[in-house]
Short mmCIF file of C-alpha atoms in Angstrom, two decimals:
data_model
loop_
_atom_site.label_atom_id
_atom_site.label_comp_id
_atom_site.label_asym_id
_atom_site.label_seq_id
_atom_site.Cartn_x
_atom_site.Cartn_y
_atom_site.Cartn_z
CA MET A 193 13.21 -45.23 22.29
CA THR A 194 14.55 -43.28 25.27
CA GLU A 195 16.01 -46.47 26.80
CA HIS A 196 19.11 -45.93 24.58
CA PHE A 197 19.76 -42.60 26.26
CA THR A 198 21.58 -42.77 29.49
CA ARG A 199 22.56 -39.83 31.56
CA THR A 200 25.05 -40.39 34.34
CA SER A 201 26.62 -38.13 36.80
CA SER A 202 30.34 -37.37 37.13
CA SER A 203 30.49 -39.64 40.20
CA VAL A 204 30.14 -42.64 37.89
CA ALA A 205 33.46 -43.63 36.36
CA VAL A 206 32.07 -45.55 33.37
CA PRO A 207 28.56 -45.97 32.10
CA ALA A 208 26.81 -49.24 32.82
CA GLY A 209 27.80 -52.00 30.37
CA SER A 210 31.01 -50.28 29.25
CA GLU A 211 33.38 -52.18 31.57
CA ALA A 212 34.67 -54.09 28.53
CA PHE A 213 36.17 -50.86 27.23
CA ALA A 214 38.40 -50.26 30.33
CA ASP A 215 41.13 -52.20 28.55
CA PRO A 216 40.04 -52.52 24.95
CA ALA A 217 41.86 -54.70 22.41
CA ARG A 218 42.16 -51.66 20.07
CA ARG A 219 41.97 -47.97 20.95
CA PHE A 220 42.36 -44.76 18.93
CA SER A 221 42.11 -41.29 20.45
CA VAL A 222 42.90 -37.89 19.06
CA PRO A 223 42.16 -34.25 19.96
CA LEU A 224 40.71 -32.09 17.20
CA SER A 225 39.79 -28.43 16.80
CA ALA A 226 36.19 -27.69 17.68
CA THR A 227 35.48 -26.40 14.21
CA ARG A 228 33.73 -27.70 11.09
CA ARG A 229 37.18 -28.63 9.75
CA GLY A 230 37.86 -30.62 12.96
CA ALA A 231 34.50 -32.45 12.69
CA ARG A 232 35.31 -33.35 9.06
CA LEU A 233 38.80 -34.54 10.04
CA ALA A 234 37.16 -36.70 12.85
CA ARG A 235 35.08 -38.49 10.18
CA LEU A 236 38.10 -38.99 7.92
CA LEU A 237 40.36 -40.26 10.65
CA ALA A 238 37.65 -42.59 11.96
CA THR A 239 37.16 -43.96 8.44
CA GLU A 240 40.85 -44.78 8.13
CA GLN A 241 41.01 -46.33 11.59
CA LEU A 242 38.01 -48.49 10.90
CA ARG A 243 39.64 -49.60 7.62
CA SER A 244 42.89 -50.50 9.45
CA TRP A 245 40.90 -52.55 11.94
CA GLY A 246 39.02 -54.35 9.14
CA LEU A 247 35.65 -53.04 10.33
CA PRO A 248 32.70 -51.96 8.20
CA LEU A 249 32.68 -48.14 7.68
CA ASP A 250 28.94 -47.64 8.06
CA PRO A 251 27.14 -46.88 10.27
CA ALA A 252 30.17 -46.02 12.44
CA ARG A 253 31.41 -43.14 10.33
CA LEU A 254 27.92 -41.64 10.18
CA VAL A 255 27.72 -41.75 14.04
CA VAL A 256 31.19 -40.17 14.24
CA ALA A 257 30.19 -37.45 11.82
CA GLU A 258 27.06 -36.56 13.85
CA LEU A 259 28.75 -36.61 17.25
CA ALA A 260 31.78 -34.61 15.99
CA ALA A 261 29.48 -32.01 14.27
CA ASN A 262 27.60 -31.61 17.51
CA ALA A 263 30.88 -31.15 19.42
CA ALA A 264 32.01 -28.49 16.93
CA SER A 265 28.75 -26.61 16.94
CA HIS A 266 27.04 -27.13 20.34
CA GLY A 267 30.06 -28.14 22.47
CA ARG A 268 32.43 -25.46 21.16
CA VAL A 269 34.41 -23.31 23.54
CA PRO A 270 36.86 -20.96 21.75
CA GLY A 271 40.44 -22.12 22.12
CA ARG A 272 39.50 -25.61 23.30
CA SER A 273 39.37 -28.85 21.35
CA PHE A 274 37.19 -31.95 21.40
CA ARG A 275 38.47 -35.51 21.56
CA LEU A 276 37.42 -38.45 19.40
CA THR A 277 38.02 -41.92 20.81
CA LEU A 278 37.31 -45.22 19.15
CA ALA A 279 37.62 -48.40 21.25
CA MET A 280 37.01 -51.99 20.16
CA SER A 281 36.22 -54.57 22.84
CA VAL A 282 36.49 -58.28 22.14
CA ALA A 283 34.55 -59.92 24.92
CA PRO A 284 31.87 -61.16 25.02
CA LEU A 285 30.99 -59.68 21.57
CA ALA A 286 33.16 -57.38 19.54
CA THR A 287 31.73 -53.97 20.08
CA LEU A 288 32.87 -50.60 18.74
CA ARG A 289 32.52 -47.69 21.20
CA ILE A 290 32.68 -44.14 19.76
CA GLU A 291 33.24 -41.30 22.23
CA VAL A 292 33.33 -37.50 21.58
CA THR A 293 34.39 -35.41 24.52
CA ASP A 294 33.98 -31.65 24.47
CA THR A 295 34.39 -28.88 27.03
CA ARG A 296 30.71 -27.81 27.33
CA GLY A 297 29.55 -29.95 30.21
CA ASP A 298 26.83 -27.31 30.88
CA CYS A 299 25.30 -28.08 27.45
CA LEU A 300 23.93 -31.61 27.61
CA PRO A 301 22.26 -33.13 24.54
CA VAL A 302 18.50 -33.24 24.67
CA ARG A 303 16.38 -35.54 22.52
CA THR A 304 13.75 -33.21 21.02
CA PRO A 305 10.33 -34.98 20.73
CA ALA A 306 8.81 -34.96 17.30
CA THR A 307 6.15 -32.25 16.97
CA GLY A 308 3.53 -31.67 14.34
CA GLY A 309 3.90 -28.98 11.75
CA ALA A 310 6.76 -28.11 9.44
CA PRO A 311 10.00 -30.11 10.00
CA ALA A 312 12.92 -28.22 11.58
CA GLU A 313 16.10 -27.52 9.60
CA ASN A 314 18.24 -29.14 12.25
CA GLY A 315 18.08 -31.19 15.41
CA TYR A 316 18.01 -34.61 13.74
CA GLY A 317 21.60 -35.66 14.49
CA LEU A 318 20.91 -37.46 17.75
CA LEU A 319 17.79 -39.09 16.28
CA LEU A 320 20.10 -40.54 13.60
CA VAL A 321 22.60 -41.72 16.30
CA GLU A 322 19.73 -43.30 18.22
CA GLU A 323 18.66 -45.25 15.12
CA LEU A 324 22.10 -46.34 14.04
CA ALA A 325 23.68 -47.18 17.43
CA ASP A 326 22.77 -50.11 19.72
CA ARG A 327 23.22 -47.88 22.75
CA TRP A 328 24.20 -44.24 23.30
CA GLY A 329 24.34 -41.78 26.13
CA VAL A 330 26.25 -39.00 27.81
CA VAL A 331 28.59 -38.92 30.78
CA ASP A 332 29.11 -35.67 32.68
CA GLY A 333 32.65 -34.59 33.62
CA PRO A 334 35.28 -34.29 34.62
CA ALA A 335 34.29 -30.62 34.83
CA PRO A 336 33.87 -28.74 32.52
CA SER A 337 33.54 -31.58 29.98
CA LYS A 338 31.06 -34.21 28.89
CA THR A 339 31.38 -37.32 26.71
CA VAL A 340 28.70 -38.38 24.26
CA TRP A 341 29.16 -42.07 23.45
CA ALA A 342 27.59 -44.65 21.14
CA GLU A 343 28.19 -48.37 20.84
CA LEU A 344 27.80 -50.49 17.73
CA SER A 345 27.76 -54.28 17.79
CA PRO A 346 28.29 -56.42 14.72
CA LYS A 347 25.12 -57.51 13.00
CA GLY A 348 25.06 -61.25 12.46
#
């Protein structure tokens, strides 16, 4: 299912298909410390924001939890934060976009193919995101950052 993973260069302003988020109907953005506590706070703040917008909590809060945990562990630069952004578009379909921006643009997420043998202790976060989100990807830049994003559309 690699078609969900899109890698774009810093010369692209917005990933394909995300033009509806340029001026979203609803937007929430907050910087958080790149720590386990910051990742937990990202999930809690996202939960409250989703409630205030009247949106279902799951699977969005699970996606936020995975992306924030990755930013706190793999995207961490001491003294620098990561940013959680939630944006809700209304046209043509209401779609929730989750973005987590960290300052490790040199450390892009890689989908690890499943291998035989004993299962690994970690490395399943992006597989979970891939299964829960309709689309997801990563945007490089501006230097030194990257943004990992996921979009969720309502199920009808």
